[in-house]
mmCIF file of C-alpha atoms and ligand atoms in Angstrom:
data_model
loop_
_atom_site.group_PDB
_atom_site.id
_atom_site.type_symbol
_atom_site.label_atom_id
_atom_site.label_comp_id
_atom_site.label_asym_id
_atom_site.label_seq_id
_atom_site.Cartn_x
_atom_site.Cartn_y
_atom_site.Cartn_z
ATOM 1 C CA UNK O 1 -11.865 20.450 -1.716
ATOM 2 C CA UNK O 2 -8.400 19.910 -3.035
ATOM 3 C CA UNK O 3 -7.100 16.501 -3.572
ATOM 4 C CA UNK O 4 -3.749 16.298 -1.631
ATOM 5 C CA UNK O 5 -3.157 12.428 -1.255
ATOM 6 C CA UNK O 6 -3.474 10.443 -5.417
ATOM 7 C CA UNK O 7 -2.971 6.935 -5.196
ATOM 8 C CA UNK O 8 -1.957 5.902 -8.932
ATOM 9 C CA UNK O 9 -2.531 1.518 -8.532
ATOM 10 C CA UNK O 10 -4.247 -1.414 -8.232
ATOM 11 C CA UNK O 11 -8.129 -2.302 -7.332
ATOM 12 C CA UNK O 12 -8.626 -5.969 -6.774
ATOM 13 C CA UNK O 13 -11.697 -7.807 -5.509
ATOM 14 C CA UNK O 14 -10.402 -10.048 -2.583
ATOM 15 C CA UNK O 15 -12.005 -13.596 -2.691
ATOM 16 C CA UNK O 16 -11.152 -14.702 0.773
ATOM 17 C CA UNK O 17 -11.275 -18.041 2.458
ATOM 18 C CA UNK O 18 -10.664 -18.805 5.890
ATOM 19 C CA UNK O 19 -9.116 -22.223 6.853
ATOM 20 C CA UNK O 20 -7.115 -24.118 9.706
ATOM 21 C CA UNK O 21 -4.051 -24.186 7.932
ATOM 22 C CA UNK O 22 -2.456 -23.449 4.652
ATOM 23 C CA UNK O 23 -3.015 -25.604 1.783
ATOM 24 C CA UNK O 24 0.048 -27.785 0.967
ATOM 25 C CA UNK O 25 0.317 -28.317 -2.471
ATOM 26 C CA UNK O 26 -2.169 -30.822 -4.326
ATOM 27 C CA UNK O 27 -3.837 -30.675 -0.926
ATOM 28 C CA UNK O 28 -7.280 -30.061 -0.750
ATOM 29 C CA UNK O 29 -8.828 -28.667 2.932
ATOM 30 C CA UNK O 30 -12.067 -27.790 3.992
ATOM 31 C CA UNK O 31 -12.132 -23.625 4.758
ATOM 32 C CA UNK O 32 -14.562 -22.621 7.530
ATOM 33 C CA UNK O 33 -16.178 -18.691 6.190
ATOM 34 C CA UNK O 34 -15.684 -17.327 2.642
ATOM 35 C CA UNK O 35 -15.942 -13.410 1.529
ATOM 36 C CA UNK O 36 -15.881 -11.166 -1.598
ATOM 37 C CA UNK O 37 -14.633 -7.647 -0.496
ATOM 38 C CA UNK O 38 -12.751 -4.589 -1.756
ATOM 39 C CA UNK O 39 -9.077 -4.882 -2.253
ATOM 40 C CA UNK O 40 -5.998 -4.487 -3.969
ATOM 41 C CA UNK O 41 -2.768 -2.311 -2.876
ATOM 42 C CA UNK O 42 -3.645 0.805 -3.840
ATOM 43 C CA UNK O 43 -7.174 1.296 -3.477
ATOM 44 C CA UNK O 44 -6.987 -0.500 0.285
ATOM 45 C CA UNK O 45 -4.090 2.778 0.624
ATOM 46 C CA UNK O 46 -6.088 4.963 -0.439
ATOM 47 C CA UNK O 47 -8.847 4.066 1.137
ATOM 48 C CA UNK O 48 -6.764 4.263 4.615
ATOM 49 C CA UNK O 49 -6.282 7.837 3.993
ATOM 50 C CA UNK O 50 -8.977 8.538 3.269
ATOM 51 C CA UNK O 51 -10.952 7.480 6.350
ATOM 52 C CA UNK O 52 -7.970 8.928 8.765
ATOM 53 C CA UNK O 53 -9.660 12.099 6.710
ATOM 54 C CA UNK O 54 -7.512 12.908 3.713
ATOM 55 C CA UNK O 55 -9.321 14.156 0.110
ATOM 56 C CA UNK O 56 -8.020 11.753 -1.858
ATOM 57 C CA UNK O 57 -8.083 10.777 -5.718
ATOM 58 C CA UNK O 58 -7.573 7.381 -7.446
ATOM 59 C CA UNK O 59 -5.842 6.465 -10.488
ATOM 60 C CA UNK O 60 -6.780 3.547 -11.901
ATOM 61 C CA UNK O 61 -8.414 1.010 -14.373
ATOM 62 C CA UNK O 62 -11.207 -1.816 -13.540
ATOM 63 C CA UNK O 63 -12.724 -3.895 -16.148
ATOM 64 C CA UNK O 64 -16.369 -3.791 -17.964
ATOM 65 C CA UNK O 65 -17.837 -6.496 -15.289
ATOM 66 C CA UNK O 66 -19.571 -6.805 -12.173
ATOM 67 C CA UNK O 67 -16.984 -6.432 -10.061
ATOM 68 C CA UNK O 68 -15.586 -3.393 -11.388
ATOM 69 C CA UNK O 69 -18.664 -1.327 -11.106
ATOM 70 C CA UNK O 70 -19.447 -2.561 -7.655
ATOM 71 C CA UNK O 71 -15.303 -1.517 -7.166
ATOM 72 C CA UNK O 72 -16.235 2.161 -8.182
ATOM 73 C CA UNK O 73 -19.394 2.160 -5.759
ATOM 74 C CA UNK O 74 -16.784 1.028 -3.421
ATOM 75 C CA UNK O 75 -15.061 4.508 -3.914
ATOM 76 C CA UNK O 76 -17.665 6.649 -3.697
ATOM 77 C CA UNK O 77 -19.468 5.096 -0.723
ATOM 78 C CA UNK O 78 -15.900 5.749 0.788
ATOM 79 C CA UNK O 79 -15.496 9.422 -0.473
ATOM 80 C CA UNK O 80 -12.500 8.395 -3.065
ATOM 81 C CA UNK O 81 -12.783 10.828 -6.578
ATOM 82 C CA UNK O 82 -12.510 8.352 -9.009
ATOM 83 C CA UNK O 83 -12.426 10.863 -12.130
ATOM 84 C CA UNK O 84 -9.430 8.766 -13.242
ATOM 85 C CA UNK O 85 -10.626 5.571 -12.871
ATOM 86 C CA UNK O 86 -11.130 3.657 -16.039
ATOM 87 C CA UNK O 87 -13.282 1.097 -17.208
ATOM 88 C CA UNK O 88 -11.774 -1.081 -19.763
ATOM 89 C CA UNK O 89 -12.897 -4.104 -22.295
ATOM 90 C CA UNK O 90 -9.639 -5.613 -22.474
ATOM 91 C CA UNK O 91 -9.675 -7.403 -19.308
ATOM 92 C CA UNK O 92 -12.057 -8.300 -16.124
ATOM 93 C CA UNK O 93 -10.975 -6.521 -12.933
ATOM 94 C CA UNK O 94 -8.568 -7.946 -10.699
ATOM 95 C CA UNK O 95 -8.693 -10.763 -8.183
ATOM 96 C CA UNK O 96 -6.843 -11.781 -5.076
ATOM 97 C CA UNK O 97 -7.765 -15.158 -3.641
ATOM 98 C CA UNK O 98 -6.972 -15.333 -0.576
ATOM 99 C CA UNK O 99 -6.051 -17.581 2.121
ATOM 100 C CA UNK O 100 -6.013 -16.510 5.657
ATOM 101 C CA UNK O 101 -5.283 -19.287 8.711
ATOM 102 C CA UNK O 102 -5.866 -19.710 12.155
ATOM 103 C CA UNK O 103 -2.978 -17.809 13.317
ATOM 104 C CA UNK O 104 -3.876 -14.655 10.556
ATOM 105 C CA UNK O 105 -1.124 -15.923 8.087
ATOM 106 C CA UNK O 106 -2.082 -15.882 4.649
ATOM 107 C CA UNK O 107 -1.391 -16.577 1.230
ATOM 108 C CA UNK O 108 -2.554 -14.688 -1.687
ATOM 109 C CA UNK O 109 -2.756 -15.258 -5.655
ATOM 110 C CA UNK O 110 -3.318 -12.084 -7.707
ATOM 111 C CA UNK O 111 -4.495 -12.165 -11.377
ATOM 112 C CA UNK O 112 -3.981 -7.996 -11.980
ATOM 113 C CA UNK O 113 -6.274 -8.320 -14.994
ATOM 114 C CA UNK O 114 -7.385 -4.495 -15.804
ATOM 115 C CA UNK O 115 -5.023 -3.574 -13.156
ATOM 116 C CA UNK O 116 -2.204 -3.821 -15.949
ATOM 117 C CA UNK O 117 -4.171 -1.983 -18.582
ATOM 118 C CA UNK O 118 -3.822 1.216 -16.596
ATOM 119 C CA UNK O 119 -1.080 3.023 -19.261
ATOM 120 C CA UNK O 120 1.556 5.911 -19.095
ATOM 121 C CA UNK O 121 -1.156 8.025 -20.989
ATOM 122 C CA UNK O 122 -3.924 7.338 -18.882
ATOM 123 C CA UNK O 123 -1.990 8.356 -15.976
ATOM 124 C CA UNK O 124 -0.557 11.510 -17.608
ATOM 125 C CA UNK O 125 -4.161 12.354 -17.900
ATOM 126 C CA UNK O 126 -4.500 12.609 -14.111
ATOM 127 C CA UNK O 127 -1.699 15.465 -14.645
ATOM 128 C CA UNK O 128 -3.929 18.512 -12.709
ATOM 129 C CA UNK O 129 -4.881 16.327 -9.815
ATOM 130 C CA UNK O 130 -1.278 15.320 -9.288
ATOM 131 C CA UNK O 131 0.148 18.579 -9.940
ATOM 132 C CA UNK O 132 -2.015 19.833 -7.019
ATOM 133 C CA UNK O 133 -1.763 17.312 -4.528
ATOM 134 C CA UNK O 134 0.750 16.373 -1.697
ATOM 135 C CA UNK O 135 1.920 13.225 -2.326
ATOM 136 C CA UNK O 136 1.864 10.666 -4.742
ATOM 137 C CA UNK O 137 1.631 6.879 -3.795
ATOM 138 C CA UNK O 138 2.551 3.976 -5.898
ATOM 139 C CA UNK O 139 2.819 0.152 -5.416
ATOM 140 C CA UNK O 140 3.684 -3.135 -7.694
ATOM 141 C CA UNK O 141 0.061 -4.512 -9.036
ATOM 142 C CA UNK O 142 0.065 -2.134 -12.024
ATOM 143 C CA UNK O 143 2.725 -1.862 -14.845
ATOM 144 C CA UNK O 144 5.875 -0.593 -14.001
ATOM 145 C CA UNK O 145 5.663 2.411 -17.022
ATOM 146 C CA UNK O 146 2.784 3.385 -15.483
ATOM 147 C CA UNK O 147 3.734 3.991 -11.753
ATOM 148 C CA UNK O 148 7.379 5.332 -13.374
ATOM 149 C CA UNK O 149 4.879 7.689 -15.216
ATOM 150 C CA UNK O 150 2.974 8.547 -12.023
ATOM 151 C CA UNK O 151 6.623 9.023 -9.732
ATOM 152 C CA UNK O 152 8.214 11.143 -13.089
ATOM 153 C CA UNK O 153 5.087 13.467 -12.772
ATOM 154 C CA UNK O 154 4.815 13.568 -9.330
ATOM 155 C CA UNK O 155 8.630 14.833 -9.317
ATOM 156 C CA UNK O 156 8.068 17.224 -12.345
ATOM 157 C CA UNK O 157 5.454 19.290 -10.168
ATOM 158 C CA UNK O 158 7.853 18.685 -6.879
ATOM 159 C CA UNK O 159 5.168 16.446 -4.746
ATOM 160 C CA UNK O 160 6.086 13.658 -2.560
ATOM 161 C CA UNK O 161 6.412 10.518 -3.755
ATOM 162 C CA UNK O 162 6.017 7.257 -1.532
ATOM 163 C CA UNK O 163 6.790 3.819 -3.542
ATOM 164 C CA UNK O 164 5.092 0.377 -1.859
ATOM 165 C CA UNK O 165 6.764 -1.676 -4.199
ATOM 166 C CA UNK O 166 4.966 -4.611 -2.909
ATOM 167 C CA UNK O 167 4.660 -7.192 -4.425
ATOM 168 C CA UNK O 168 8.077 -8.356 -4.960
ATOM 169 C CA UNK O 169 9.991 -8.616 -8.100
ATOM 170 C CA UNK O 170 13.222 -9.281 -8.983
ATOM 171 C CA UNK O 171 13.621 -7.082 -11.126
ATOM 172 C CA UNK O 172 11.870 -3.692 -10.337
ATOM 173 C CA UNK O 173 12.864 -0.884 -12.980
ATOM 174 C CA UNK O 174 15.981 0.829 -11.060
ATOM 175 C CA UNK O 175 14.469 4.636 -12.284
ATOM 176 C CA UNK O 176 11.333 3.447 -9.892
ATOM 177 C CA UNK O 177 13.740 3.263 -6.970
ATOM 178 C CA UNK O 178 15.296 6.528 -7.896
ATOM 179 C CA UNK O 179 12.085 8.416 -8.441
ATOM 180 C CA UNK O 180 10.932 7.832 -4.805
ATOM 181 C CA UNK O 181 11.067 9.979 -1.632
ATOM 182 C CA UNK O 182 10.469 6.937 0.603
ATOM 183 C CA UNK O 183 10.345 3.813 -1.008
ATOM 184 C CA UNK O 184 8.695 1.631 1.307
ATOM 185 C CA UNK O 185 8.652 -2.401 1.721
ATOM 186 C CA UNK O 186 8.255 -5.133 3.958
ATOM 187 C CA UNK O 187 10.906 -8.050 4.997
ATOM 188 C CA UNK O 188 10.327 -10.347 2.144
ATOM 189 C CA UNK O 189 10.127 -7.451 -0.255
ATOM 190 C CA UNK O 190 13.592 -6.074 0.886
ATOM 191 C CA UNK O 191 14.978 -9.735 0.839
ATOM 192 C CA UNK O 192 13.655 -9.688 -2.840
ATOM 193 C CA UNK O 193 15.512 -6.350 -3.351
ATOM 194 C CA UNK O 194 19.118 -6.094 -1.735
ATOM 195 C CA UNK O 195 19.566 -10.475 -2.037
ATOM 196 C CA UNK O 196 20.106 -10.818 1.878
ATOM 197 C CA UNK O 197 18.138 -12.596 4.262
ATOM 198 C CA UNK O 198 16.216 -9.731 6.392
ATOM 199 C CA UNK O 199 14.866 -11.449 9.773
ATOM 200 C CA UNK O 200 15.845 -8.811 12.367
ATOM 201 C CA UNK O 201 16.165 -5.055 13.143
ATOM 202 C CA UNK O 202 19.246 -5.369 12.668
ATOM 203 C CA UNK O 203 19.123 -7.018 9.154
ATOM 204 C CA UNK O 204 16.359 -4.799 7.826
ATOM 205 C CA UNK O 205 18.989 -1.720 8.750
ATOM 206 C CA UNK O 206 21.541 -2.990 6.857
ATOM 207 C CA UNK O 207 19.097 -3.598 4.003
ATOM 208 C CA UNK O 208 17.861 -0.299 4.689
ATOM 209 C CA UNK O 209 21.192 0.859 3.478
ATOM 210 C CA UNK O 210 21.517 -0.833 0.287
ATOM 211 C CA UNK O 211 18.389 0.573 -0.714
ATOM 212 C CA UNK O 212 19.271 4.044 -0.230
ATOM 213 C CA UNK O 213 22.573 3.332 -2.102
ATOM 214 C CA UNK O 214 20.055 2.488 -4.994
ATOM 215 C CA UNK O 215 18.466 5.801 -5.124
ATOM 216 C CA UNK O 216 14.951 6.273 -2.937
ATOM 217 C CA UNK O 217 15.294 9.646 -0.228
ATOM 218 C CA UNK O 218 14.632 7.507 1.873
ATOM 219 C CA UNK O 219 13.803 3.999 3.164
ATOM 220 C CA UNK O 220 11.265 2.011 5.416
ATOM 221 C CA UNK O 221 11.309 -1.678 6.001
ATOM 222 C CA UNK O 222 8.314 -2.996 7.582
ATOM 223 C CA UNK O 223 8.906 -5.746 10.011
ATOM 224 C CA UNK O 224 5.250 -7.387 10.744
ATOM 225 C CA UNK O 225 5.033 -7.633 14.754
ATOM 226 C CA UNK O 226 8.564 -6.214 15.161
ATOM 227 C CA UNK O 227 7.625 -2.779 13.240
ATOM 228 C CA UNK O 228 9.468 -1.031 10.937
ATOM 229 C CA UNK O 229 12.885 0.555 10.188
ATOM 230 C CA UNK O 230 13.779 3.979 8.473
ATOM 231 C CA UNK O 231 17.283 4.895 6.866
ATOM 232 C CA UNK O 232 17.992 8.086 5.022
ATOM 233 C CA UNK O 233 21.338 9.435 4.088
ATOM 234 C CA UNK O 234 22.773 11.940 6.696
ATOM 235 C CA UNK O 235 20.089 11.143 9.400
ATOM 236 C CA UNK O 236 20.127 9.200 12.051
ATOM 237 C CA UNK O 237 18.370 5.481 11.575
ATOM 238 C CA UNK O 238 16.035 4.014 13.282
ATOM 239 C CA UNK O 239 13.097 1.551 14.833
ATOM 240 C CA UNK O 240 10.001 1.954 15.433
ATOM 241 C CA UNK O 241 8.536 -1.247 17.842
ATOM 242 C CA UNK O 242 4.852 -2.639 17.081
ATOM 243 C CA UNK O 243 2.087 -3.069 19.916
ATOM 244 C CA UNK O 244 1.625 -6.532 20.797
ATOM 245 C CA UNK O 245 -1.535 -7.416 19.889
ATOM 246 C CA UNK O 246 -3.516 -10.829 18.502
ATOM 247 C CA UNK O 247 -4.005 -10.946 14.841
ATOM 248 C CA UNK O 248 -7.147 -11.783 13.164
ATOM 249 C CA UNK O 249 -6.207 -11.136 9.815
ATOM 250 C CA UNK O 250 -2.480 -9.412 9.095
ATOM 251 C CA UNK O 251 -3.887 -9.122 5.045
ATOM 252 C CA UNK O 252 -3.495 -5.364 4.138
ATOM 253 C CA UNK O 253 -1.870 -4.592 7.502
ATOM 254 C CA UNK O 254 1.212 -3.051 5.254
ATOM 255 C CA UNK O 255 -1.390 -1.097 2.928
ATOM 256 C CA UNK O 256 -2.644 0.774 6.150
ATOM 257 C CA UNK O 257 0.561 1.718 7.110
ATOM 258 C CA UNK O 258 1.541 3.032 3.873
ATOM 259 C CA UNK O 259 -1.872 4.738 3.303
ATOM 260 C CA UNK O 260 -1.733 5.958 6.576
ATOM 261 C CA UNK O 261 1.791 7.425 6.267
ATOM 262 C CA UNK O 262 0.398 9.283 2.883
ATOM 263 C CA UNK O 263 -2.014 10.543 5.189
ATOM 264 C CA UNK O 264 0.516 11.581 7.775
ATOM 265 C CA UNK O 265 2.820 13.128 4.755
ATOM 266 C CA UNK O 266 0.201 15.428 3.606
ATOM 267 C CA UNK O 267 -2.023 16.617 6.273
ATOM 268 C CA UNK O 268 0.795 16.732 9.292
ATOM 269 C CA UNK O 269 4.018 17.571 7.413
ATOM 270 C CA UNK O 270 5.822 19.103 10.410
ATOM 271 C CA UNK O 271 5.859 15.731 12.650
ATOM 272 C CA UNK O 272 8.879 13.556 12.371
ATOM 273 C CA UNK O 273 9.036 10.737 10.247
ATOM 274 C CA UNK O 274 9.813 8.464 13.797
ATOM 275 C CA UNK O 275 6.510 9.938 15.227
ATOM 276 C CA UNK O 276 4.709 9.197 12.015
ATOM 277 C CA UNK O 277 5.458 5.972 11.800
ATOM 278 C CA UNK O 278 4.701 5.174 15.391
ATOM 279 C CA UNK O 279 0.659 6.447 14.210
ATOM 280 C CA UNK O 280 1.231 4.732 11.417
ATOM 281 C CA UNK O 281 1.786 1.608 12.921
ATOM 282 C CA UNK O 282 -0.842 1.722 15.420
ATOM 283 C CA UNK O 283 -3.189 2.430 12.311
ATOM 284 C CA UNK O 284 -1.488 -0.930 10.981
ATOM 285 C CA UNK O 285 -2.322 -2.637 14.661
ATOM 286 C CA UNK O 286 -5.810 -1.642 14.751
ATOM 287 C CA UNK O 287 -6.554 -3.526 11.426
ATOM 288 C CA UNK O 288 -4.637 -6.626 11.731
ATOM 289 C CA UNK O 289 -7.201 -7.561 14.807
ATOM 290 C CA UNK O 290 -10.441 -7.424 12.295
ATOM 291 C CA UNK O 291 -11.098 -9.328 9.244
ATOM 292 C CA UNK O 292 -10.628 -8.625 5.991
ATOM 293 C CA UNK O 293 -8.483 -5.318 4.311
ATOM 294 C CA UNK O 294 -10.667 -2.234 3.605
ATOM 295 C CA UNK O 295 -13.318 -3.961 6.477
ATOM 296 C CA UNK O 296 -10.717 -3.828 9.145
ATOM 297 C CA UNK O 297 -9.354 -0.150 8.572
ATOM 298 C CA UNK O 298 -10.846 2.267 11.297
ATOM 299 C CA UNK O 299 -12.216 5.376 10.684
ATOM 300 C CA UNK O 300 -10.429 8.881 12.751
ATOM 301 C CA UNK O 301 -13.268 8.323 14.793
ATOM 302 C CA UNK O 302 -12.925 4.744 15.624
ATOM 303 C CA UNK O 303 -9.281 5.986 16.637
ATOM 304 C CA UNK O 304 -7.584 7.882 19.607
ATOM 305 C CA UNK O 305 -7.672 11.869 18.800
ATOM 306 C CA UNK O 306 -4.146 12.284 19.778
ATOM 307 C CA UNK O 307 -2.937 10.445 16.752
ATOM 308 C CA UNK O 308 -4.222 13.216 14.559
ATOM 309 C CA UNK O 309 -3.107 15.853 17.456
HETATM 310 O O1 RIB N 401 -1.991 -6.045 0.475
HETATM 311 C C1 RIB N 401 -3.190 -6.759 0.521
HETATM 312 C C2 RIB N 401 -3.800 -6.824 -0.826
HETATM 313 O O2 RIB N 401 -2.943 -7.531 -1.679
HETATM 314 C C3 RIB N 401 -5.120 -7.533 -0.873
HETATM 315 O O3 RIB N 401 -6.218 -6.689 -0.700
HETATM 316 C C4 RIB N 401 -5.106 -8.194 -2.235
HETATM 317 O O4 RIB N 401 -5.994 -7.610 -3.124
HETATM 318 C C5 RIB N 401 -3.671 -8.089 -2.714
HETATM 319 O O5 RIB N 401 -3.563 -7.245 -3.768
HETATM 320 NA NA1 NA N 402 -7.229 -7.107 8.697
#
């Protein structure tokens, strides 16, 4: 079995309350259900892909504790190699606490912990796997020499490379941006990186633009319930609409888009990037109406066989 999707980022154990509303601040509310479940960017990606069916591998570092070796259970119950994942001393695994509200808005604090112990070398160790594989995917919760590291490698052995830089910061290294095929974020990531307000289509096309003119192959804005956007230099742009559907809980809903396009990427290369996005999205639907992020993410069976058609 050859590993063709590596997801070099962040496990985190989500600590997630449910609650009428938002807490205000120095407000304290009374939350209706509490759970402890699997997160973090890049495992809940590469976790995606690997239920729609893709071998995948995962680069990464947890911490000596309880929740870091329940974390790499977590993998192999899910059929993740986790040959690169580390265990270190130097800090407990990460945490997201979570707030999700009536309406499936939430509100999330991350403490990346281990997350940022990950280093250049450790990822240069994961050299073979990445060398072989089909695409590389990155996000923001580990430290930015690492992913470079990851994208620089990926590039060296000519595989795909597909940036989440999710979180936002201000001030992402501007080689990240240039090391990535499709650099992908949502509206208040792309506000974060072009400085313009990005509400509509229309907006995240234009910021679509300024993106490219900073170096990724190509660029896809995701829009929540409107979608997403792709712009890439000398092709036409365009949108991609969402199903209408309830939310439950929109946490991770960007994760299985973007693990679900690394899927798409590596096992059905010849569709176009407009059709992949529309599966991609409708991945992204199915698990905004379920709790949680890794528990809401079908399986290819739980899913119509014409999206793998
Ligand atoms: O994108 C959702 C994820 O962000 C959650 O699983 C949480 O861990 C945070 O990292
Ligand atoms: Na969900």
């Amino acid at each position: 079995k050859m590993t063709r999707v590596v997801v070099v980022g962040s496990c985190m154990t989500d600590l997630i309350s449910y609650t009428p509303h938002l807490p205000n601040p120095g407000e304290t509310i009374c939350g209706h259900r509490f759970s402890v479940s699997f997160g973090g960017k890049g495992a809940n990606q590469c976790v995606v892909a690997t239920r729609l069916g893709a071998n995948t591998a995962m680069v990464a570092m947890v911490g000596d504790d309880s929740f870091g070796q329940n974390y790499l259970q977590n993998f192999r119950d899910n059929g993740v190699d986790i040959a690169h994942v580390g265990v270190t001393e130097k800090a407990a695994t990460g945490v997201a606490q979570i707030a999700v509200d009536d309406s499936g808005e939430n509100c999330i604090i991350i403490v990346a912990g281990a997350n940022l112990k990950l280093t250049p070398r450790d990822v240069e160790r994961a050299e073979e796997v990445i060398k072989g594989s089909d695409v590389v995917v990155c996000q923001g919760e580990i430290s930015m020499e690492a992913t470079l590291a990851a994208l620089k490698l990926a590039r060296k052995h000519g595989v795909k490379t597909l940036m989440n830089a999710a979180p936002a910061v201000p001030n992402l290294h501007p080689d990240i941006i240039k090391h990535s095929d499709i650099f992908c974020v949502n509206e208040n990531e792309a506000e974060v990186m072009t400085k313009r307000k990005v509400k509509t289509v229309q907006d995240a096309l234009e910021a679509g633009k300024l993106l490219l003119d900073q170096g990724c192959g190509s660029a896809v804005i995701t829009l929540g319930k409107d979608g997403a956007v792709f712009c890439q230099h000398g092709h036409q742009d365009f949108h991609v609409p969402a199903e209408a559907v309830t939310p439950v809980d929109t946490t991770g809903a960007g994760d299985a888009f973007v693990g679900a396009l690394a899927y798409f990427l590596a096992y059905h290369p010849g569709l176009t990037m407009e059709e992949m996005m529309h599966r991609c999205s409708k991945v992204a639907s199915v698990s905004v109406q379920a709790p949680g992020t890794q528990t809401s993410y079908p399986t290819r069976s739980n899913l119509q066989s014409t999206l793998f058609a």
